[in-house]
PDB file of C-alpha atoms in Angstrom:
ATOM      1  CA  MET A 633     -13.458  34.922   1.932  1.00  0.00           C
ATOM      2  CA  ILE A 634     -17.127  35.065   0.794  1.00  0.00           C
ATOM      3  CA  ALA A 635     -18.582  32.291   3.661  1.00  0.00           C
ATOM      4  CA  SER A 636     -16.693  35.198   6.584  1.00  0.00           C
ATOM      5  CA  ILE A 637     -19.100  37.720   5.720  1.00  0.00           C
ATOM      6  CA  ARG A 638     -22.713  36.241   4.800  1.00  0.00           C
ATOM      7  CA  ALA A 639     -23.494  36.795   8.898  1.00  0.00           C
ATOM      8  CA  ARG A 640     -23.756  40.568   8.087  1.00  0.00           C
ATOM      9  CA  TRP A 641     -25.208  40.068   4.315  1.00  0.00           C
ATOM     10  CA  ALA A 642     -27.721  37.669   6.458  1.00  0.00           C
ATOM     11  CA  GLU A 643     -28.698  40.355   8.882  1.00  0.00           C
ATOM     12  CA  THR A 644     -28.410  43.226   6.391  1.00  0.00           C
ATOM     13  CA  PHE A 645     -31.183  41.121   4.889  1.00  0.00           C
ATOM     14  CA  GLY A 646     -32.769  40.097   7.642  1.00  0.00           C
ATOM     15  CA  THR A 647     -32.994  36.395   7.038  1.00  0.00           C
ATOM     16  CA  ALA A 648     -31.146  33.738   8.990  1.00  0.00           C
ATOM     17  CA  PRO A 649     -27.159  32.703   7.212  1.00  0.00           C
ATOM     18  CA  GLY A 650     -28.441  29.860   6.170  1.00  0.00           C
ATOM     19  CA  GLY A 651     -30.640  31.172   3.335  1.00  0.00           C
ATOM     20  CA  LEU A 652     -27.747  32.928   1.774  1.00  0.00           C
ATOM     21  CA  GLY A 653     -25.842  29.369   1.801  1.00  0.00           C
ATOM     22  CA  LEU A 654     -26.620  29.552  -2.397  1.00  0.00           C
ATOM     23  CA  VAL A 655     -23.914  32.903  -2.649  1.00  0.00           C
ATOM     24  CA  VAL A 656     -21.148  30.659  -2.636  1.00  0.00           C
ATOM     25  CA  PRO A 657     -22.043  28.289  -5.122  1.00  0.00           C
ATOM     26  CA  ALA A 658     -24.066  31.307  -7.037  1.00  0.00           C
ATOM     27  CA  TYR A 659     -20.041  33.015  -7.281  1.00  0.00           C
ATOM     28  CA  LEU A 660     -18.462  29.058  -7.959  1.00  0.00           C
ATOM     29  CA  ILE A 661     -20.467  27.577 -10.672  1.00  0.00           C
ATOM     30  CA  PRO A 662     -20.694  30.427 -12.848  1.00  0.00           C
ATOM     31  CA  TYR A 663     -16.496  31.124 -12.490  1.00  0.00           C
ATOM     32  CA  GLY A 664     -15.959  27.670 -13.532  1.00  0.00           C
ATOM     33  CA  ALA A 665     -17.756  27.696 -16.754  1.00  0.00           C
ATOM     34  CA  THR A 666     -17.142  30.846 -18.265  1.00  0.00           C
ATOM     35  CA  PRO A 667     -13.721  30.205 -19.282  1.00  0.00           C
ATOM     36  CA  GLN A 668     -15.249  27.687 -21.486  1.00  0.00           C
ATOM     37  CA  VAL A 669     -17.547  30.755 -22.937  1.00  0.00           C
ATOM     38  CA  TRP A 670     -14.448  33.302 -22.735  1.00  0.00           C
ATOM     39  CA  GLY A 671     -11.963  31.262 -25.013  1.00  0.00           C
ATOM     40  CA  PRO A 672     -14.061  30.793 -28.084  1.00  0.00           C
ATOM     41  CA  LEU A 673     -15.037  34.933 -27.703  1.00  0.00           C
ATOM     42  CA  LEU A 674     -11.188  35.550 -27.100  1.00  0.00           C
ATOM     43  CA  ASP A 675     -10.507  33.591 -30.112  1.00  0.00           C
ATOM     44  CA  ARG A 676     -13.084  35.181 -32.239  1.00  0.00           C
ATOM     45  CA  LEU A 677     -13.062  39.605 -30.665  1.00  0.00           C
ATOM     46  CA  GLY A 678      -9.740  40.163 -29.648  1.00  0.00           C
ATOM     47  CA  ARG A 679      -8.462  40.418 -26.217  1.00  0.00           C
ATOM     48  CA  ARG A 680      -9.482  44.070 -25.430  1.00  0.00           C
ATOM     49  CA  PRO A 681     -13.997  44.183 -26.566  1.00  0.00           C
ATOM     50  CA  VAL A 682     -14.012  41.309 -24.171  1.00  0.00           C
ATOM     51  CA  ILE A 683     -11.798  42.436 -21.711  1.00  0.00           C
ATOM     52  CA  LEU A 684     -13.389  45.889 -21.921  1.00  0.00           C
ATOM     53  CA  GLY A 685     -17.286  44.182 -22.230  1.00  0.00           C
ATOM     54  CA  SER A 686     -16.075  42.464 -18.856  1.00  0.00           C
ATOM     55  CA  LEU A 687     -15.397  44.959 -16.603  1.00  0.00           C
ATOM     56  CA  LEU A 688     -18.028  47.206 -17.814  1.00  0.00           C
ATOM     57  CA  ALA A 689     -20.694  43.540 -16.589  1.00  0.00           C
ATOM     58  CA  PHE A 690     -18.877  43.782 -13.585  1.00  0.00           C
ATOM     59  CA  ALA A 691     -19.222  47.599 -13.038  1.00  0.00           C
ATOM     60  CA  MET A 692     -22.747  46.930 -13.576  1.00  0.00           C
ATOM     61  CA  LEU A 693     -23.418  44.036 -11.612  1.00  0.00           C
ATOM     62  CA  THR A 694     -21.293  45.378  -8.626  1.00  0.00           C
ATOM     63  CA  VAL A 695     -23.972  48.960  -8.695  1.00  0.00           C
ATOM     64  CA  THR A 696     -26.814  47.134  -8.845  1.00  0.00           C
ATOM     65  CA  THR A 697     -25.968  44.186  -6.104  1.00  0.00           C
ATOM     66  CA  THR A 698     -25.275  47.032  -3.961  1.00  0.00           C
ATOM     67  CA  LEU A 699     -29.576  48.119  -5.216  1.00  0.00           C
ATOM     68  CA  ALA A 700     -30.554  44.280  -3.774  1.00  0.00           C
ATOM     69  CA  ASP A 701     -33.026  44.905  -1.151  1.00  0.00           C
ATOM     70  CA  ILE A 702     -33.905  40.990  -1.422  1.00  0.00           C
ATOM     71  CA  PRO A 703     -31.865  38.008  -0.731  1.00  0.00           C
ATOM     72  CA  GLU A 704     -33.451  36.764  -4.323  1.00  0.00           C
ATOM     73  CA  ALA A 705     -32.094  40.040  -5.975  1.00  0.00           C
ATOM     74  CA  PHE A 706     -28.899  39.398  -3.480  1.00  0.00           C
ATOM     75  CA  LEU A 707     -28.228  36.586  -5.256  1.00  0.00           C
ATOM     76  CA  GLY A 708     -29.766  36.984  -8.976  1.00  0.00           C
ATOM     77  CA  VAL A 709     -26.923  39.637  -9.652  1.00  0.00           C
ATOM     78  CA  ARG A 710     -24.053  39.548  -8.002  1.00  0.00           C
ATOM     79  CA  PRO A 711     -21.111  39.910 -10.498  1.00  0.00           C
ATOM     80  CA  ALA A 712     -19.157  36.482 -10.621  1.00  0.00           C
TER      81      ALA A 712
END
């Protein structure tokens, strides 16, 4: 899904589509690594606080992503 809109993002940021090639790994690496974190956090804090904290972080990063004006900022704050 992400690969299909990379060209549009590149157009928006005024760069080549290959310049945003890190979009997919920047999403998949944290996506694969975070279960190692969520399990112990869920055991320690419970589901509700972790889910609400994740929702808040996702919402904040999504808003921050819309404010990104350079590809590096976009890659840095894009929520996983």
